Every structure is written in structure tokens, then in C-alpha cells.
mmCIF file of C-alpha atoms in Angstrom:
data_model
loop_
_atom_site.group_PDB
_atom_site.id
_atom_site.type_symbol
_atom_site.label_atom_id
_atom_site.label_comp_id
_atom_site.label_asym_id
_atom_site.label_seq_id
_atom_site.Cartn_x
_atom_site.Cartn_y
_atom_site.Cartn_z
ATOM 1 C CA VAL P 1 -10.630 -9.094 -21.123
ATOM 2 C CA THR P 2 -8.596 -9.787 -17.989
ATOM 3 C CA LYS P 3 -11.680 -9.269 -15.779
ATOM 4 C CA ALA P 4 -13.551 -11.702 -17.829
ATOM 5 C CA LEU P 5 -10.784 -14.369 -17.716
ATOM 6 C CA CYS P 6 -10.376 -13.613 -13.963
ATOM 7 C CA GLN P 7 -14.180 -14.425 -13.490
ATOM 8 C CA LEU P 8 -13.884 -17.566 -15.439
ATOM 9 C CA GLU P 9 -10.950 -18.731 -13.198
ATOM 10 C CA LEU P 10 -8.318 -18.725 -15.978
ATOM 11 C CA THR P 11 -4.815 -17.600 -14.818
ATOM 12 C CA ILE P 12 -2.893 -15.299 -17.465
ATOM 13 C CA HIS P 13 0.937 -15.999 -17.867
ATOM 14 C CA ARG P 14 1.587 -13.848 -20.904
ATOM 15 C CA VAL P 15 -0.229 -11.218 -23.034
ATOM 16 C CA LYS P 16 1.032 -9.924 -26.292
ATOM 17 C CA VAL P 17 -0.924 -7.042 -27.950
ATOM 18 C CA MET P 18 -0.515 -6.539 -31.726
ATOM 19 C CA THR P 19 -1.799 -4.022 -34.221
ATOM 20 C CA THR P 20 -2.613 -5.279 -37.609
ATOM 21 C CA PRO P 21 -2.280 -3.094 -40.938
ATOM 22 C CA ASP P 22 -5.920 -2.842 -41.044
ATOM 23 C CA ALA P 23 -6.240 -0.939 -37.777
ATOM 24 C CA LYS P 24 -7.286 -3.922 -35.900
ATOM 25 C CA VAL P 25 -5.888 -5.474 -32.527
ATOM 26 C CA LEU P 26 -4.983 -8.957 -31.994
ATOM 27 C CA ASP P 27 -4.300 -10.012 -28.422
ATOM 28 C CA LEU P 28 -2.774 -13.136 -27.401
ATOM 29 C CA PHE P 29 -3.338 -14.644 -24.068
ATOM 30 C CA PHE P 30 -1.339 -17.524 -22.866
ATOM 31 C CA ILE P 31 -3.478 -18.947 -20.113
ATOM 32 C CA THR P 32 -4.116 -22.106 -17.876
ATOM 33 C CA ASP P 33 -7.322 -23.173 -16.478
ATOM 34 C CA ASN P 34 -7.651 -23.238 -12.497
ATOM 35 C CA MET P 35 -10.561 -25.774 -13.094
ATOM 36 C CA ASP P 36 -8.459 -27.983 -15.561
ATOM 37 C CA LEU P 37 -11.335 -28.299 -17.957
ATOM 38 C CA LEU P 38 -9.911 -26.465 -21.027
ATOM 39 C CA HIS P 39 -9.519 -29.948 -22.811
ATOM 40 C CA THR P 40 -13.361 -30.111 -23.038
ATOM 41 C CA LYS P 41 -15.311 -28.621 -25.869
ATOM 42 C CA LYS P 42 -17.894 -27.159 -23.525
ATOM 43 C CA ARG P 43 -15.265 -25.248 -21.438
ATOM 44 C CA ARG P 44 -13.792 -23.685 -24.529
ATOM 45 C CA GLU P 45 -17.180 -22.746 -26.078
ATOM 46 C CA ASP P 46 -18.342 -21.360 -22.733
ATOM 47 C CA THR P 47 -15.234 -19.203 -22.432
ATOM 48 C CA CYS P 48 -15.477 -17.906 -25.800
ATOM 49 C CA GLU P 49 -19.052 -17.118 -25.544
ATOM 50 C CA HIS P 50 -18.486 -15.364 -22.212
ATOM 51 C CA LEU P 51 -15.660 -13.173 -23.714
ATOM 52 C CA SER P 52 -17.955 -12.289 -26.833
ATOM 53 C CA VAL P 53 -20.541 -11.028 -24.618
ATOM 54 C CA ILE P 54 -18.170 -8.964 -22.535
ATOM 55 C CA LEU P 55 -16.588 -7.440 -25.552
ATOM 56 C CA GLY P 56 -19.764 -7.128 -27.580
ATOM 57 C CA GLU P 57 -19.447 -5.385 -30.998
ATOM 58 C CA TYR P 58 -15.622 -4.902 -30.314
ATOM 59 C CA CYS P 59 -15.117 -8.734 -30.738
ATOM 60 C CA ILE P 60 -14.565 -9.810 -34.329
ATOM 61 C CA SER P 61 -13.482 -13.256 -33.338
ATOM 62 C CA CYS P 62 -12.450 -15.381 -30.250
ATOM 63 C CA GLU P 63 -10.516 -18.673 -30.524
ATOM 64 C CA LEU P 64 -8.954 -21.024 -28.009
ATOM 65 C CA GLN P 65 -6.208 -23.460 -29.136
ATOM 66 C CA LEU P 66 -3.228 -25.396 -27.582
ATOM 67 C CA ALA P 67 -0.208 -23.240 -27.609
ATOM 68 C CA GLY P 68 2.151 -25.314 -29.989
ATOM 69 C CA PRO P 69 6.052 -25.058 -30.533
ATOM 70 C CA GLU P 70 5.764 -22.161 -32.572
ATOM 71 C CA TYR P 71 4.848 -19.938 -29.571
ATOM 72 C CA GLU P 72 7.336 -21.283 -27.235
ATOM 73 C CA SER P 73 9.612 -18.094 -27.991
ATOM 74 C CA GLN P 74 6.843 -15.873 -26.908
ATOM 75 C CA GLN P 75 6.419 -17.685 -23.630
ATOM 76 C CA GLY P 76 9.825 -17.074 -22.141
ATOM 77 C CA PHE P 77 10.245 -14.793 -19.158
ATOM 78 C CA SER P 78 13.621 -12.661 -19.544
ATOM 79 C CA SER P 79 15.708 -12.115 -16.469
ATOM 80 C CA LEU P 80 15.768 -8.892 -14.621
ATOM 81 C CA SER P 81 18.770 -6.699 -14.542
ATOM 82 C CA LYS P 82 20.532 -6.496 -11.162
ATOM 83 C CA ALA P 83 19.647 -2.943 -10.731
ATOM 84 C CA VAL P 84 15.899 -3.552 -11.212
ATOM 85 C CA ALA P 85 15.880 -6.625 -8.844
ATOM 86 C CA GLU P 86 17.764 -4.480 -6.207
ATOM 87 C CA GLU P 87 15.120 -1.803 -6.531
ATOM 88 C CA LEU P 88 12.123 -4.158 -6.579
ATOM 89 C CA PHE P 89 13.049 -6.434 -3.769
ATOM 90 C CA SER P 90 14.859 -4.273 -1.436
ATOM 91 C CA SER P 91 13.066 -4.438 1.982
ATOM 92 C CA GLU P 92 14.438 -1.214 2.953
ATOM 93 C CA MET P 93 11.853 1.548 2.699
ATOM 94 C CA SER P 94 13.415 4.624 4.525
ATOM 95 C CA ASN P 95 14.950 5.885 1.193
ATOM 96 C CA HIS P 96 12.067 8.539 0.176
ATOM 97 C CA SER P 97 13.946 8.849 -3.189
ATOM 98 C CA SER P 98 13.235 5.256 -4.280
ATOM 99 C CA SER P 99 10.222 4.566 -6.331
ATOM 100 C CA GLN P 100 9.303 2.063 -3.747
ATOM 101 C CA ALA P 101 8.977 4.644 -1.158
ATOM 102 C CA LEU P 102 5.241 5.317 -0.330
ATOM 103 C CA SER P 103 3.840 8.934 -1.070
ATOM 104 C CA PRO P 104 3.558 11.220 2.129
ATOM 105 C CA ASP P 105 -0.144 10.440 2.618
ATOM 106 C CA MET P 106 0.285 6.809 2.363
ATOM 107 C CA ARG P 107 3.229 6.448 5.211
ATOM 108 C CA LYS P 108 0.524 6.391 7.641
ATOM 109 C CA VAL P 109 0.389 2.684 6.999
ATOM 110 C CA LYS P 110 3.427 2.406 8.995
ATOM 111 C CA THR P 111 1.655 3.083 12.005
ATOM 112 C CA ALA P 112 0.457 -0.494 12.125
ATOM 113 C CA THR P 113 0.690 -2.029 15.765
ATOM 114 C CA ILE P 114 0.736 -5.529 17.053
ATOM 115 C CA THR P 115 0.280 -6.571 20.558
ATOM 116 C CA VAL P 116 0.988 -10.054 21.872
ATOM 117 C CA ASP P 117 -1.118 -11.357 24.948
ATOM 118 C CA ASN P 118 -0.376 -14.587 26.445
ATOM 119 C CA LEU P 119 -2.934 -13.997 29.598
ATOM 120 C CA MET P 120 -6.294 -13.765 27.717
ATOM 121 C CA SER P 121 -6.360 -17.408 26.807
ATOM 122 C CA PRO P 122 -4.909 -20.465 28.507
ATOM 123 C CA ALA P 123 -4.255 -22.325 25.264
ATOM 124 C CA HIS P 124 -3.794 -19.571 22.677
ATOM 125 C CA THR P 125 -1.687 -16.400 22.072
ATOM 126 C CA LEU P 126 -3.902 -13.328 21.386
ATOM 127 C CA LEU P 127 -2.559 -11.138 18.474
ATOM 128 C CA GLN P 128 -4.161 -7.683 18.514
ATOM 129 C CA ILE P 129 -3.509 -5.868 15.191
ATOM 130 C CA GLN P 130 -4.424 -2.318 14.314
ATOM 131 C CA CYS P 131 -3.581 -1.034 10.836
ATOM 132 C CA VAL P 132 -4.773 0.787 7.856
ATOM 133 C CA ASP P 133 -7.763 -0.831 6.117
ATOM 134 C CA GLN P 134 -6.520 -2.214 2.662
ATOM 135 C CA LYS P 135 -7.455 -4.749 -0.043
ATOM 136 C CA ASN P 136 -6.488 -8.312 0.738
ATOM 137 C CA LEU P 137 -5.487 -7.289 4.410
ATOM 138 C CA VAL P 138 -6.970 -10.905 5.614
ATOM 139 C CA TYR P 139 -5.284 -12.586 2.806
ATOM 140 C CA ASP P 140 -1.836 -11.107 3.649
ATOM 141 C CA ILE P 141 -2.521 -11.911 7.385
ATOM 142 C CA LEU P 142 -3.406 -15.321 6.739
ATOM 143 C CA ARG P 143 -0.564 -15.921 4.057
ATOM 144 C CA THR P 144 1.974 -14.758 6.435
ATOM 145 C CA SER P 145 0.854 -16.678 9.443
ATOM 146 C CA LYS P 146 0.798 -19.854 7.123
ATOM 147 C CA ASP P 147 4.341 -19.198 5.850
ATOM 148 C CA CYS P 148 5.473 -18.567 9.549
ATOM 149 C CA ASN P 149 3.797 -22.130 10.774
ATOM 150 C CA ILE P 150 1.305 -20.252 12.677
ATOM 151 C CA GLN P 151 -2.311 -21.772 13.207
ATOM 152 C CA ILE P 152 -5.393 -19.499 13.547
ATOM 153 C CA ALA P 153 -8.057 -20.943 15.763
ATOM 154 C CA TYR P 154 -10.385 -17.909 16.040
ATOM 155 C CA GLY P 155 -10.397 -14.368 14.580
ATOM 156 C CA ARG P 156 -12.294 -11.375 14.862
ATOM 157 C CA ILE P 157 -12.200 -8.334 12.426
ATOM 158 C CA SER P 158 -13.738 -5.122 13.261
ATOM 159 C CA PRO P 159 -15.473 -2.963 10.658
ATOM 160 C CA SER P 160 -13.330 -0.236 9.108
ATOM 161 C CA LYS P 161 -13.517 2.911 11.179
ATOM 162 C CA GLU P 162 -11.792 6.089 9.880
ATOM 163 C CA GLY P 163 -9.682 4.150 7.552
ATOM 164 C CA LYS P 164 -8.501 1.824 10.251
ATOM 165 C CA ARG P 165 -9.234 -1.786 11.068
ATOM 166 C CA ASN P 166 -8.652 -4.043 14.225
ATOM 167 C CA VAL P 167 -8.038 -7.446 13.914
ATOM 168 C CA ASP P 168 -7.870 -10.182 17.053
ATOM 169 C CA LEU P 169 -6.406 -13.442 16.417
ATOM 170 C CA PHE P 170 -6.078 -16.453 18.664
ATOM 171 C CA ILE P 171 -3.022 -18.466 17.535
ATOM 172 C CA GLN P 172 -0.789 -21.269 18.160
ATOM 173 C CA LYS P 173 2.255 -22.993 16.754
ATOM 174 C CA THR P 174 1.835 -26.117 14.691
ATOM 175 C CA ASP P 175 2.781 -28.234 17.897
ATOM 176 C CA GLY P 176 -0.268 -26.619 19.719
ATOM 177 C CA LYS P 177 1.670 -24.487 21.854
ATOM 178 C CA LYS P 178 1.512 -20.777 22.496
ATOM 179 C CA ILE P 179 4.146 -18.344 21.530
ATOM 180 C CA ILE P 180 6.049 -17.685 24.339
ATOM 181 C CA ASP P 181 9.490 -17.068 23.445
ATOM 182 C CA PRO P 182 10.299 -13.195 23.000
ATOM 183 C CA ASP P 183 12.475 -13.837 19.941
ATOM 184 C CA ASP P 184 9.621 -15.778 18.211
ATOM 185 C CA GLN P 185 7.099 -13.083 19.172
ATOM 186 C CA ILE P 186 9.225 -10.204 17.678
ATOM 187 C CA ALA P 187 9.902 -12.319 14.576
ATOM 188 C CA LEU P 188 6.342 -13.015 13.919
ATOM 189 C CA CYS P 189 5.221 -9.210 14.689
ATOM 190 C CA SER P 190 8.036 -7.814 12.331
ATOM 191 C CA ARG P 191 6.999 -10.064 9.739
ATOM 192 C CA LEU P 192 3.301 -9.262 9.953
ATOM 193 C CA LYS P 193 4.036 -5.575 9.782
ATOM 194 C CA GLU P 194 6.518 -5.860 6.820
ATOM 195 C CA GLU P 195 3.854 -7.738 4.975
ATOM 196 C CA MET P 196 0.962 -5.448 5.907
ATOM 197 C CA LEU P 197 3.193 -2.281 5.042
ATOM 198 C CA HIS P 198 4.475 -3.579 1.654
ATOM 199 C CA PRO P 199 2.996 -6.630 0.320
ATOM 200 C CA LEU P 200 3.424 -5.592 -3.263
ATOM 201 C CA ARG P 201 6.430 -3.855 -4.980
ATOM 202 C CA VAL P 202 5.827 -1.447 -7.718
ATOM 203 C CA THR P 203 8.354 0.315 -10.012
ATOM 204 C CA ILE P 204 9.061 1.613 -13.638
ATOM 205 C CA ALA P 205 12.205 0.920 -15.285
ATOM 206 C CA ASN P 206 13.857 1.165 -18.632
ATOM 207 C CA ARG P 207 14.037 -1.812 -20.668
ATOM 208 C CA GLY P 208 16.203 -1.254 -23.841
ATOM 209 C CA PRO P 209 14.536 1.679 -25.677
ATOM 210 C CA ASP P 210 11.081 0.741 -24.040
ATOM 211 C CA THR P 211 9.590 1.614 -20.548
ATOM 212 C CA GLU P 212 8.241 -1.118 -18.479
ATOM 213 C CA LEU P 213 6.026 -1.177 -15.233
ATOM 214 C CA LEU P 214 6.997 -4.099 -12.863
ATOM 215 C CA VAL P 215 4.718 -5.370 -9.939
ATOM 216 C CA ALA P 216 6.011 -7.974 -7.710
ATOM 217 C CA ASN P 217 4.343 -10.253 -5.016
ATOM 218 C CA PRO P 218 5.683 -13.031 -2.741
ATOM 219 C CA VAL P 219 4.608 -16.610 -3.598
ATOM 220 C CA GLU P 220 3.236 -18.745 -1.097
ATOM 221 C CA LEU P 221 5.036 -21.639 0.109
ATOM 222 C CA SER P 222 2.099 -23.565 -1.593
ATOM 223 C CA GLY P 223 3.419 -21.955 -4.704
ATOM 224 C CA LYS P 224 0.294 -19.906 -5.381
ATOM 225 C CA GLY P 225 0.574 -16.395 -6.276
ATOM 226 C CA ARG P 226 -1.569 -13.157 -5.206
ATOM 227 C CA PRO P 227 -5.140 -13.010 -6.501
ATOM 228 C CA ARG P 228 -6.382 -10.430 -9.050
ATOM 229 C CA VAL P 229 -3.066 -8.609 -9.470
ATOM 230 C CA PHE P 230 -2.996 -8.630 -13.422
ATOM 231 C CA TYR P 231 -6.616 -7.191 -13.296
ATOM 232 C CA ASP P 232 -6.016 -4.526 -10.835
ATOM 233 C CA VAL P 233 -2.957 -3.317 -12.734
ATOM 234 C CA THR P 234 -4.643 -3.237 -16.178
ATOM 235 C CA TYR P 235 -7.582 -1.470 -14.650
ATOM 236 C CA ALA P 236 -5.342 1.153 -13.148
ATOM 237 C CA LEU P 237 -3.407 1.754 -16.320
ATOM 238 C CA LYS P 238 -6.830 1.927 -18.240
ATOM 239 C CA MET P 239 -7.990 4.524 -15.780
ATOM 240 C CA LEU P 240 -4.755 6.602 -16.514
ATOM 241 C CA GLY P 241 -5.251 6.210 -20.286
ATOM 242 C CA MET P 242 -2.114 4.091 -20.475
ATOM 243 C CA CYS P 243 -1.895 1.331 -23.075
ATOM 244 C CA VAL P 244 -0.086 -1.918 -22.635
ATOM 245 C CA PHE P 245 2.071 -3.257 -25.760
ATOM 246 C CA LEU P 246 3.380 -6.412 -24.010
ATOM 247 C CA ALA P 247 2.642 -8.051 -20.547
ATOM 248 C CA GLU P 248 4.263 -11.261 -19.091
ATOM 249 C CA ILE P 249 4.267 -12.961 -15.754
ATOM 250 C CA GLY P 250 7.042 -14.865 -14.283
ATOM 251 C CA ARG P 251 8.864 -16.059 -11.274
ATOM 252 C CA HIS P 252 12.126 -14.705 -9.570
ATOM 253 C CA SER P 253 14.038 -16.047 -6.567
ATOM 254 C CA THR P 254 15.723 -14.090 -4.088
ATOM 255 C CA SER P 255 17.781 -15.431 -1.069
ATOM 256 C CA ASP P 256 14.773 -15.918 1.208
ATOM 257 C CA ARG P 257 11.714 -16.259 -1.010
ATOM 258 C CA GLU P 258 10.252 -16.571 -4.433
ATOM 259 C CA TRP P 259 8.322 -13.741 -6.134
ATOM 260 C CA GLU P 260 5.743 -13.610 -8.831
ATOM 261 C CA VAL P 261 6.781 -10.686 -11.219
ATOM 262 C CA TYR P 262 4.408 -8.763 -13.608
ATOM 263 C CA ARG P 263 6.074 -6.952 -16.385
ATOM 264 C CA PHE P 264 4.055 -4.487 -18.712
ATOM 265 C CA LEU P 265 5.663 -2.697 -21.608
ATOM 266 C CA LEU P 266 4.038 0.587 -21.737
ATOM 267 C CA ASP P 267 3.094 2.879 -24.719
ATOM 268 C CA GLU P 268 3.827 6.587 -24.743
ATOM 269 C CA SER P 269 1.148 8.860 -23.392
ATOM 270 C CA ARG P 270 0.595 12.613 -24.014
ATOM 271 C CA GLU P 271 -0.782 12.795 -20.358
ATOM 272 C CA PHE P 272 2.125 10.839 -18.846
ATOM 273 C CA PRO P 273 5.497 11.198 -20.916
ATOM 274 C CA LEU P 274 7.489 8.183 -19.753
ATOM 275 C CA ALA P 275 10.743 9.954 -19.833
ATOM 276 C CA SER P 276 9.367 12.300 -17.105
ATOM 277 C CA SER P 277 10.275 11.119 -13.393
ATOM 278 C CA ARG P 278 7.180 13.007 -12.121
ATOM 279 C CA ALA P 279 4.899 11.072 -14.698
ATOM 280 C CA ARG P 280 6.461 7.839 -13.468
ATOM 281 C CA ARG P 281 5.781 8.471 -9.956
ATOM 282 C CA LYS P 282 2.098 9.296 -10.622
ATOM 283 C CA ILE P 283 1.829 6.003 -12.550
ATOM 284 C CA VAL P 284 3.407 3.844 -9.662
ATOM 285 C CA ASP P 285 1.268 5.674 -7.181
ATOM 286 C CA ARG P 286 -2.110 5.027 -8.987
ATOM 287 C CA VAL P 287 -1.095 1.384 -9.712
ATOM 288 C CA ARG P 288 -0.224 0.716 -5.966
ATOM 289 C CA ARG P 289 -3.277 2.512 -4.731
ATOM 290 C CA THR P 290 -5.554 0.420 -6.869
ATOM 291 C CA LEU P 291 -3.761 -2.898 -5.777
ATOM 292 C CA MET P 292 -4.044 -1.842 -2.121
ATOM 293 C CA GLY P 293 -7.594 -0.414 -2.396
ATOM 294 C CA TRP P 294 -6.368 2.960 -1.083
#
């Protein structure tokens, strides 16, 4: 369903999964339309028809309606506890005991290097980036450049070789000048490395008697979130045989930026008992690998 909604350019804000007494499942998706056409009969009919085709015999009925006041209590985004927020949004990655720490074979991403060259072009600064190939790499570079008020005039991206990728960017500041100041160069390179190293945060925490998976990504200055996160997370959980009871999406602000936070209440699994720290690490690792394309 999440893949189909993504294909239809519908944004999911909250999901609630309920089992009925007759062993059927009722899924409530709170969505908005990126094309702003859900008010039309044709768009609603096309959406339901597409979902019915995707689900086949598993789909008993599909309805689209405006969420009224009776659903307002189900659309709220509960606040994060202080401990969870610190775990999720900390930029310090050296603590390998943290659930945010990369597994040993993933730490090679820290080998990302960025070289600044102001001699190659008379009008542009050349950034030469070498890093581990990963999903949405170009998106993260462009997003970070935009947030840092950097304009890209030309870019060249080499094919992936042995899991590495080289990216050459000819850039300018918004005033059309090169990046000459050493402090500005250091700040830009540091920010790019951070975003390539750790563009997403993934952790598992207790939520009362339940266990929830949390995934967070920075919101662009334009207000847009990262594409396909909901689909990639649900796909990873499906591959692990994990069931989601409740999912919600909200925004959380820290001192320096706004984050989009995905929260998934997980059902118990025989293969991955949620009380086990080892099982939790495996779930986090699989979800991160799927999101990053590793």
C-alpha cells in the first residue's frame, strides 16, 4: 500500500492498523495529495482503483473520504521524551554503544573526502568528493548545498566503482563569487561530510509498554521532507517479518534545524523479540541499510 501511495504522489502522515473481530484488517491512512486533486471524483476513483489492482484479492474495500472532527484525536503527534530526542538527534557518532553507531562494516563511510580547488576554474570553486555510494547521495549533496546557500553550476558524477563514487561540483556563493575564505570552506566540507555520513537517524525505544522504531531526517529549508522514507522503512520491516501496529509522521525542532520523524509501533516477533538488545540492533541495522541502499 505504501508503495502504491508513493507512486500516486500521495503523502502519508499517519497510519493506524486495526484487526477486527472477524480476523480482517482495517488500515487507516491519513494522506495529502501532492497534486492537490483529491477533491475531484476522478482522482479519488483512480486512487481506489490503483490500490485495488495492487492488493488484488486481499482488498475487500477501499474508500477515500475527508477526515472529519472525529479523527482529530488520531492525527496528533505525541512529543518525544528528552532521552529519545537526545539519542535520535545527537551528532556525536563516536560512541559505538549508541544505537546510532554504525556497524563495523558500515564505518567505512567515514572515509568520505572532500577537496576544495580554486585554481581549476576562474569563476567557480571545484569540490571533489569521494565517498561510499548510497541511495539518495545526489539528493543529500544538493539539499545540503541549497541549505548552505551554495549554487551548483555544473556537476559530474562518476559510475560507482568498488562501492565508491566520485563527484565533481563547480560551485559559487549566491553572490556569484568563489568560496575563498578558509573558514567557509571548512564549514561547507564539514556539513557535507556530516550529511553524507549520517543523513538519517534510526533507533528503537520503549514507548510505555510498547516498542517503537524511530526514523528521523532533516527537513529542507523549503519545508520538504526526504522522499520514500515511509516506503523504505515498511519494506525493510516486511523483509524482517515485522508487523506495524501504528505509524505516524510529525515534525520536531532542535536548536539548529527541523526534523521529520517517523514513528512505528512494532508487534512482537518470534525471530526478533523486542526485549532483546541484539534483536533491536539487527532491526535498526536492516532499516538503515535499506534506507541508505547498502
